[in-house]
Coordinates of N, CA, C and O in Angstrom, one line a residue:
M18 N 95.0 98.3 71.7 CA 94.5 98.1 73.0 C 93.0 97.8 73.0 O 92.5 97.0 73.8
R19 N 92.3 98.3 72.0 CA 90.9 98.0 71.8 C 90.7 96.6 71.5 O 89.6 96.0 71.8
E20 N 91.7 95.9 70.9 CA 91.6 94.5 70.6 C 91.5 93.7 71.9 O 90.9 92.6 71.9
L21 N 92.0 94.2 73.0 CA 91.9 93.5 74.3 C 90.6 94.0 75.0 O 89.9 93.2 75.6
Y22 N 90.4 95.3 74.9 CA 89.3 95.9 75.7 C 87.9 95.4 75.2 O 87.1 95.1 76.1
L23 N 87.6 95.4 73.9 CA 86.3 95.1 73.5 C 85.9 93.6 73.8 O 84.8 93.4 74.3
P24 N 86.7 92.6 73.6 CA 86.3 91.3 74.0 C 86.2 91.1 75.5 O 85.3 90.4 76.0
L25 N 87.0 91.9 76.2 CA 87.0 91.8 77.7 C 85.7 92.5 78.2 O 85.0 92.0 79.1
L26 N 85.3 93.6 77.5 CA 84.0 94.2 77.8 C 82.8 93.3 77.5 O 81.9 93.2 78.3
A27 N 82.9 92.5 76.4 CA 81.8 91.6 76.1 C 81.8 90.5 77.1 O 80.7 90.0 77.5
L28 N 82.9 90.0 77.6 CA 83.0 88.9 78.6 C 82.4 89.5 79.9 O 81.6 88.8 80.6
H29 N 82.7 90.7 80.2 CA 82.2 91.3 81.4 C 80.7 91.5 81.4 O 80.0 91.2 82.4
I30 N 80.2 91.9 80.3 CA 78.7 92.1 80.1 C 78.0 90.7 80.2 O 77.0 90.6 80.8
G31 N 78.6 89.8 79.4 CA 78.0 88.4 79.4 C 78.0 87.8 80.8 O 76.9 87.2 81.2
A32 N 79.0 87.9 81.6 CA 79.1 87.4 82.9 C 78.1 88.1 83.8 O 77.4 87.5 84.7
G33 N 78.0 89.4 83.7 CA 77.0 90.2 84.5 C 75.6 89.8 84.2 O 74.8 89.6 85.1
V34 N 75.3 89.6 82.9 CA 73.9 89.2 82.6 C 73.7 87.8 83.1 O 72.6 87.5 83.6
T35 N 74.6 86.9 83.0 CA 74.5 85.5 83.5 C 74.3 85.6 85.0 O 73.4 84.8 85.5
S36 N 75.0 86.4 85.7 CA 74.8 86.5 87.2 C 73.4 87.0 87.5 O 72.8 86.5 88.4
L37 N 72.9 88.0 86.8 CA 71.6 88.5 87.0 C 70.5 87.4 86.8 O 69.6 87.3 87.5
L38 N 70.7 86.7 85.6 CA 69.7 85.7 85.3 C 69.7 84.5 86.3 O 68.7 83.9 86.6
S39 N 70.9 84.2 86.7 CA 71.1 83.0 87.6 C 70.7 83.4 89.0 O 70.7 82.5 89.9
L40 N 70.3 84.6 89.3 CA 69.9 85.0 90.6 C 68.5 84.5 90.9 O 68.2 84.2 92.1
V41 N 67.7 84.4 89.9 CA 66.2 84.1 90.1 C 66.0 82.6 90.6 O 65.3 82.5 91.6
P42 N 66.5 81.6 89.9 CA 66.2 80.2 90.4 C 66.5 79.9 91.9 O 65.7 79.3 92.5
P43 N 67.7 80.4 92.4 CA 67.9 80.1 93.8 C 66.9 80.8 94.7 O 66.6 80.3 95.9
L44 N 66.3 81.9 94.3 CA 65.3 82.6 95.1 C 64.0 81.8 95.2 O 63.3 82.0 96.2
I45 N 63.7 81.1 94.2 CA 62.4 80.3 94.1 C 62.6 78.9 94.4 O 61.6 78.2 94.7
A46 N 63.8 78.3 94.3 CA 64.0 76.9 94.6 C 64.1 76.7 96.1 O 64.4 77.6 96.8
R47 N 64.0 75.4 96.4 CA 64.1 75.0 97.9 C 65.6 75.3 98.3 O 66.5 74.9 97.7
K48 N 65.7 76.0 99.4 CA 67.0 76.3 99.9 C 67.8 75.1 100.3 O 67.3 74.2 101.0
G49 N 69.0 75.0 99.8 CA 69.9 73.8 100.0 C 69.6 72.7 99.0 O 70.4 71.7 99.0
G50 N 68.6 72.8 98.2 CA 68.4 71.8 97.2 C 69.4 71.8 96.1 O 70.2 72.7 96.0
A51 N 69.3 70.8 95.2 CA 70.3 70.6 94.2 C 70.3 71.8 93.2 O 71.3 72.3 92.8
L52 N 69.1 72.2 92.8 CA 69.0 73.4 91.9 C 69.5 74.6 92.5 O 70.3 75.4 91.9
H53 N 69.2 74.8 93.8 CA 69.7 76.0 94.5 C 71.2 76.1 94.5 O 71.8 77.1 94.2
R54 N 71.8 74.9 94.8 CA 73.3 74.9 94.9 C 73.9 75.0 93.6 O 74.9 75.8 93.4
R55 N 73.4 74.3 92.6 CA 74.1 74.4 91.2 C 74.0 75.8 90.6 O 75.0 76.3 90.1
V56 N 72.8 76.3 90.6 CA 72.6 77.7 90.1 C 73.3 78.7 90.9 O 73.9 79.7 90.4
G57 N 73.4 78.5 92.2 CA 74.1 79.4 93.1 C 75.6 79.4 92.7 O 76.3 80.5 92.7
M58 N 76.2 78.3 92.4 CA 77.6 78.2 91.9 C 77.8 78.9 90.6 O 78.8 79.5 90.4
V59 N 76.8 78.8 89.7 CA 76.9 79.6 88.5 C 76.9 81.1 88.8 O 77.7 81.8 88.2
F60 N 76.0 81.5 89.7 CA 76.0 82.9 90.1 C 77.4 83.3 90.6 O 77.9 84.4 90.3
V61 N 77.9 82.5 91.5 CA 79.2 82.9 92.1 C 80.3 83.0 91.1 O 81.1 83.9 91.0
A62 N 80.4 82.0 90.2 CA 81.4 82.0 89.1 C 81.2 83.2 88.2 O 82.1 83.9 87.8
A63 N 79.9 83.5 87.8 CA 79.7 84.7 87.0 C 80.0 86.0 87.7 O 80.6 86.9 87.0
M64 N 79.7 86.1 88.9 CA 80.1 87.3 89.7 C 81.6 87.5 89.8 O 82.1 88.6 89.7
A65 N 82.3 86.3 90.0 CA 83.8 86.4 90.1 C 84.4 86.9 88.7 O 85.3 87.7 88.7
I66 N 83.8 86.3 87.7 CA 84.3 86.7 86.3 C 84.0 88.2 86.1 O 84.8 89.0 85.6
T67 N 82.8 88.6 86.5 CA 82.4 90.0 86.4 C 83.4 90.9 87.1 O 83.8 92.0 86.6
A68 N 83.7 90.6 88.4 CA 84.6 91.4 89.2 C 86.0 91.4 88.6 O 86.6 92.5 88.5
V69 N 86.5 90.3 88.3 CA 87.9 90.3 87.8 C 88.0 91.0 86.4 O 88.9 91.8 86.2
S70 N 87.1 90.8 85.5 CA 87.1 91.5 84.2 C 86.9 93.0 84.5 O 87.5 93.8 83.8
G71 N 86.1 93.3 85.4 CA 85.9 94.7 85.8 C 87.1 95.4 86.3 O 87.4 96.5 86.0
L72 N 87.9 94.6 87.1 CA 89.2 95.2 87.6 C 90.1 95.4 86.4 O 90.9 96.4 86.4
V73 N 90.2 94.5 85.5 CA 91.1 94.7 84.4 C 90.6 95.8 83.5 O 91.5 96.7 83.1
I74 N 89.3 95.9 83.3 CA 88.8 97.1 82.5 C 89.1 98.4 83.2 O 89.6 99.4 82.6
A75 N 88.9 98.4 84.5 CA 89.3 99.6 85.3 C 90.7 100.0 85.2 O 91.1 101.1 85.0
G76 N 91.6 98.9 85.2 CA 93.0 99.1 85.1 C 93.4 99.8 83.7 O 94.2 100.6 83.6
L77 N 92.7 99.3 82.7 CA 92.9 99.9 81.3 C 92.4 101.3 81.3 O 93.1 102.2 80.7
W78 N 91.3 101.6 81.9 CA 90.8 103.0 81.9 C 91.8 103.9 82.7 O 92.0 105.1 82.3
I79 N 92.5 103.4 83.7 CA 93.4 104.2 84.4 C 94.7 104.3 83.7 O 95.3 105.4 83.6
A80 N 95.2 103.2 83.1 CA 96.5 103.1 82.5 C 96.6 103.8 81.1 O 97.5 104.5 80.8
V81 N 95.6 103.4 80.3 CA 95.6 103.9 78.9 C 94.2 104.4 78.4 O 93.6 103.8 77.6
P82 N 93.8 105.5 79.1 CA 92.4 105.9 78.8 C 92.1 106.2 77.4 O 91.0 105.9 76.9
L83 N 93.0 106.9 76.7 CA 92.7 107.3 75.3 C 92.8 106.1 74.3 O 92.2 106.2 73.3
A84 N 93.5 105.1 74.7 CA 93.5 103.9 73.8 C 92.2 103.1 74.0 O 91.8 102.5 73.0
V85 N 91.6 103.2 75.2 CA 90.4 102.5 75.4 C 89.2 103.2 74.8 O 88.3 102.6 74.2
K86 N 89.2 104.5 75.0 CA 88.1 105.3 74.5 C 88.7 106.6 73.8 O 88.8 107.6 74.3
P87 N 89.0 106.4 72.5 CA 89.6 107.5 71.8 C 88.6 108.6 71.5 O 87.4 108.4 71.4
P88 N 89.1 109.8 71.5 CA 88.2 111.0 71.2 C 87.5 110.8 69.9 O 88.1 110.4 68.9
S89 N 86.2 111.2 69.8 CA 85.5 111.1 68.5 C 85.8 112.3 67.6 O 85.6 112.2 66.4
S90 N 86.4 113.4 68.1 CA 86.8 114.5 67.3 C 88.1 115.0 67.8 O 88.5 114.8 68.9
P91 N 88.8 115.9 67.0 CA 90.0 116.4 67.5 C 89.8 117.3 68.7 O 88.8 117.9 68.9
Q92 N 90.8 117.2 69.6 CA 90.7 117.9 70.9 C 91.9 118.7 71.1 O 93.0 118.4 70.7
S93 N 91.7 119.8 71.9 CA 92.9 120.6 72.3 C 93.6 119.8 73.4 O 93.0 118.9 74.0
P94 N 94.8 120.1 73.7 CA 95.5 119.4 74.8 C 94.8 119.5 76.2 O 94.7 118.6 76.9
E95 N 94.1 120.7 76.4 CA 93.4 120.8 77.6 C 92.2 119.9 77.7 O 91.8 119.3 78.7
Q96 N 91.5 119.8 76.6 CA 90.3 118.9 76.5 C 90.8 117.4 76.7 O 90.1 116.6 77.4
A97 N 91.8 117.0 76.0 CA 92.4 115.7 76.2 C 92.8 115.4 77.6 O 92.5 114.3 78.2
A98 N 93.4 116.4 78.2 CA 93.8 116.2 79.6 C 92.6 116.0 80.5 O 92.6 115.2 81.5
A99 N 91.6 116.8 80.3 CA 90.3 116.7 81.1 C 89.7 115.3 80.9 O 89.2 114.7 81.8
Q100 N 89.7 114.9 79.6 CA 89.1 113.5 79.3 C 89.9 112.4 80.0 O 89.3 111.5 80.7
I101 N 91.2 112.5 80.0 CA 92.0 111.5 80.6 C 91.8 111.5 82.2 O 91.6 110.5 82.8
A102 N 91.7 112.7 82.7 CA 91.5 112.8 84.2 C 90.2 112.2 84.6 O 90.1 111.5 85.6
G103 N 89.1 112.5 83.8 CA 87.8 112.0 84.1 C 87.8 110.5 84.0 O 87.2 109.8 84.8
M104 N 88.4 110.0 82.9 CA 88.4 108.5 82.8 C 89.2 107.8 83.9 O 88.8 106.7 84.3
R105 N 90.3 108.4 84.3 CA 91.1 107.8 85.4 C 90.3 107.8 86.7 O 90.3 106.9 87.5
Q106 N 89.6 108.9 87.0 CA 88.7 109.0 88.2 C 87.7 107.9 88.1 O 87.4 107.2 89.1
F107 N 87.0 107.8 87.0 CA 86.0 106.8 86.8 C 86.6 105.4 86.9 O 85.9 104.5 87.5
G108 N 87.8 105.2 86.4 CA 88.5 103.9 86.5 C 88.7 103.5 87.9 O 88.6 102.4 88.3
C109 N 89.1 104.5 88.7 CA 89.3 104.2 90.2 C 88.0 103.8 90.8 O 88.0 102.9 91.6
F110 N 86.9 104.4 90.5 CA 85.6 104.0 91.0 C 85.2 102.6 90.6 O 84.8 101.8 91.4
L111 N 85.4 102.3 89.3 CA 85.1 101.0 88.8 C 86.0 99.9 89.5 O 85.5 98.8 89.8
A112 N 87.3 100.2 89.7 CA 88.1 99.3 90.4 C 87.6 99.0 91.8 O 87.6 97.9 92.3
Y113 N 87.1 100.1 92.5 CA 86.6 99.9 93.8 C 85.4 99.0 93.8 O 85.2 98.1 94.7
L114 N 84.5 99.2 92.8 CA 83.3 98.3 92.7 C 83.8 96.8 92.5 O 83.2 95.9 93.0
G115 N 84.8 96.6 91.7 CA 85.3 95.3 91.5 C 85.8 94.7 92.7 O 85.6 93.5 93.0
V116 N 86.5 95.4 93.5 CA 87.0 95.0 94.8 C 85.9 94.6 95.8 O 85.9 93.6 96.4
L117 N 84.8 95.5 95.8 CA 83.7 95.2 96.6 C 83.0 93.9 96.2 O 82.6 93.1 97.0
I118 N 82.9 93.7 94.9 CA 82.2 92.5 94.4 C 83.0 91.2 94.8 O 82.5 90.2 95.3
L119 N 84.4 91.3 94.6 CA 85.2 90.2 95.0 C 85.1 89.9 96.5 O 85.1 88.7 96.9
Q120 N 85.1 90.9 97.3 CA 85.0 90.7 98.7 C 83.7 90.1 99.1 O 83.6 89.2 99.9
A121 N 82.6 90.5 98.4 CA 81.3 89.9 98.7 C 81.2 88.5 98.3 O 80.7 87.6 99.0
V122 N 81.8 88.1 97.1 CA 81.8 86.8 96.7 C 82.6 85.9 97.6 O 82.1 84.8 98.0
T123 N 83.8 86.3 97.9 CA 84.6 85.5 98.8 C 84.0 85.3 100.2 O 84.0 84.3 100.8
S124 N 83.4 86.4 100.7 CA 82.8 86.4 102.0 C 81.6 85.4 102.0 O 81.4 84.6 102.9
G125 N 80.8 85.5 100.9 CA 79.7 84.6 100.8 C 80.1 83.1 100.7 O 79.4 82.2 101.3
M126 N 81.1 82.8 100.0 CA 81.6 81.5 99.9 C 82.1 81.0 101.2 O 81.9 79.8 101.6
R127 N 82.8 81.8 102.0 CA 83.2 81.4 103.3 C 82.0 81.2 104.3 O 82.1 80.2 105.1
A128 N 81.0 82.0 104.1 CA 79.8 81.8 105.0 C 79.1 80.4 104.6 O 78.7 79.7 105.5
V129 N 79.1 80.1 103.4 CA 78.5 78.8 103.0 C 79.4 77.6 103.5 O 78.8 76.6 104.0
A130 N 80.7 77.8 103.5 CA 81.6 76.7 104.0 C 81.4 76.6 105.5 O 81.4 75.5 106.0
V131 N 81.2 77.7 106.2 CA 81.0 77.6 107.6 C 79.6 77.0 107.9 O 79.5 76.2 108.8
G132 N 78.7 77.3 107.1 CA 77.3 76.7 107.2 C 77.3 75.2 107.1 O 76.5 74.5 107.6
R133 N 78.3 74.7 106.3 CA 78.4 73.3 106.1 C 79.3 72.6 107.1 O 79.7 71.5 107.0
R134 N 79.7 73.4 108.1 CA 80.5 72.9 109.2 C 81.9 72.5 108.8 O 82.6 71.7 109.3
R135 N 82.4 73.1 107.7 CA 83.8 72.9 107.2 C 84.7 73.8 108.0 O 84.3 74.9 108.4
A136 N 85.9 73.4 108.1 CA 86.9 74.2 108.8 C 87.2 75.3 107.8 O 87.5 75.1 106.6
V137 N 87.2 76.6 108.2 CA 87.5 77.7 107.4 C 88.8 78.3 107.8 O 88.9 78.7 108.9
H138 N 89.7 78.3 106.9 CA 91.0 79.0 107.1 C 91.0 80.3 106.4 O 90.6 80.3 105.2
G139 N 91.4 81.3 107.0 CA 91.5 82.6 106.3 C 90.8 83.7 107.0 O 90.4 84.7 106.3
A140 N 90.5 83.6 108.2 CA 89.9 84.7 108.9 C 90.8 86.0 108.7 O 90.3 87.1 108.6
L141 N 92.1 85.8 108.7 CA 93.0 86.9 108.4 C 92.8 87.5 107.1 O 92.8 88.7 106.9
V142 N 92.5 86.7 106.1 CA 92.2 87.1 104.7 C 90.9 88.0 104.7 O 90.9 89.0 104.1
D143 N 89.9 87.5 105.5 CA 88.7 88.2 105.5 C 88.9 89.6 106.2 O 88.4 90.6 105.7
R144 N 89.6 89.6 107.2 CA 89.9 90.9 107.9 C 90.7 91.8 107.0 O 90.5 93.0 107.0
A145 N 91.7 91.3 106.4 CA 92.5 92.1 105.5 C 91.7 92.7 104.3 O 91.8 93.9 104.0
M146 N 90.8 91.9 103.8 CA 89.9 92.4 102.7 C 89.0 93.5 103.2 O 88.8 94.5 102.6
A147 N 88.5 93.3 104.5 CA 87.6 94.3 105.1 C 88.4 95.6 105.3 O 87.9 96.7 105.0
V148 N 89.6 95.5 105.8 CA 90.4 96.7 106.0 C 90.7 97.4 104.6 O 90.7 98.6 104.5
F149 N 91.1 96.6 103.6 CA 91.4 97.1 102.3 C 90.2 97.8 101.7 O 90.3 98.9 101.1
V150 N 89.0 97.2 101.8 CA 87.8 97.8 101.3 C 87.5 99.1 102.0 O 87.2 100.1 101.4
L151 N 87.6 99.1 103.3 CA 87.4 100.3 104.1 C 88.4 101.4 103.7 O 88.0 102.6 103.5
G152 N 89.6 101.0 103.7 CA 90.7 102.0 103.3 C 90.6 102.6 101.9 O 90.7 103.8 101.7
S153 N 90.3 101.7 101.0 CA 90.2 102.2 99.6 C 88.9 103.0 99.4 O 88.9 104.0 98.6
G154 N 87.8 102.7 100.1 CA 86.6 103.5 100.1 C 86.9 104.9 100.7 O 86.4 105.9 100.1
A155 N 87.6 104.9 101.8 CA 87.9 106.2 102.4 C 88.8 107.0 101.4 O 88.5 108.3 101.3
A156 N 89.8 106.4 100.8 CA 90.6 107.1 99.9 C 89.8 107.7 98.7 O 90.0 108.8 98.2
L157 N 88.9 106.8 98.2 CA 88.1 107.3 97.1 C 87.2 108.4 97.5 O 87.0 109.4 96.7
A158 N 86.6 108.4 98.7 CA 85.8 109.5 99.2 C 86.6 110.8 99.3 O 86.1 111.8 98.9
I159 N 87.8 110.6 99.9 CA 88.6 111.8 100.1 C 89.0 112.4 98.7 O 88.9 113.6 98.5
A160 N 89.3 111.6 97.8 CA 89.7 112.0 96.4 C 88.5 112.7 95.8 O 88.6 113.8 95.1
G161 N 87.3 112.2 96.0 CA 86.1 112.8 95.4 C 85.8 114.2 96.0 O 85.4 115.1 95.4
I162 N 86.0 114.2 97.3 CA 85.8 115.5 98.0 C 86.8 116.6 97.6 O 86.4 117.7 97.3
C163 N 88.0 116.1 97.5 CA 89.1 117.1 97.0 C 88.8 117.5 95.6 O 89.0 118.7 95.2
Q164 N 88.4 116.6 94.7 CA 88.1 116.9 93.3 C 86.9 117.9 93.2 O 86.9 118.8 92.5
G165 N 85.9 117.7 94.1 CA 84.7 118.6 94.1 C 85.1 120.0 94.6 O 84.4 120.9 94.3
A166 N 86.1 120.1 95.4 CA 86.5 121.3 96.0 C 87.2 122.3 95.0 O 87.3 123.5 95.3
R167 N 87.6 121.7 93.9 CA 88.3 122.6 92.9 C 87.3 123.5 92.2 O 86.2 123.4 91.9

């Protein structure tokens, strides 16, 4: 499983660094200019790759936590269970971040399309994403509160 995880992690980090670096030129370039649009699209692509790879990484943390991050020393069953539970909780948090990033990227692209006076189809998609983000955030908060109550 690490054969999948490590290259995916490298892709995720590379896309994240690319998105951070590509954030600067649109901030200083003329709004709507060629440089602003081109580098902005690099930013959008890098953020989309970061979000999707993050969702896959989170899925691996949830599905096969010990294959992704094996223990460095022998553990008792209780210690292994605690490590697995912690990784799965963190995986849920990472998945939520991935969903937030995807929602922001798609929402931003729709705003740009509306700004160019293009017909935008998908208001239902936008609403569904907002409801999903709100619902999953509430579920994550409730799970965190319940975990903290133990």
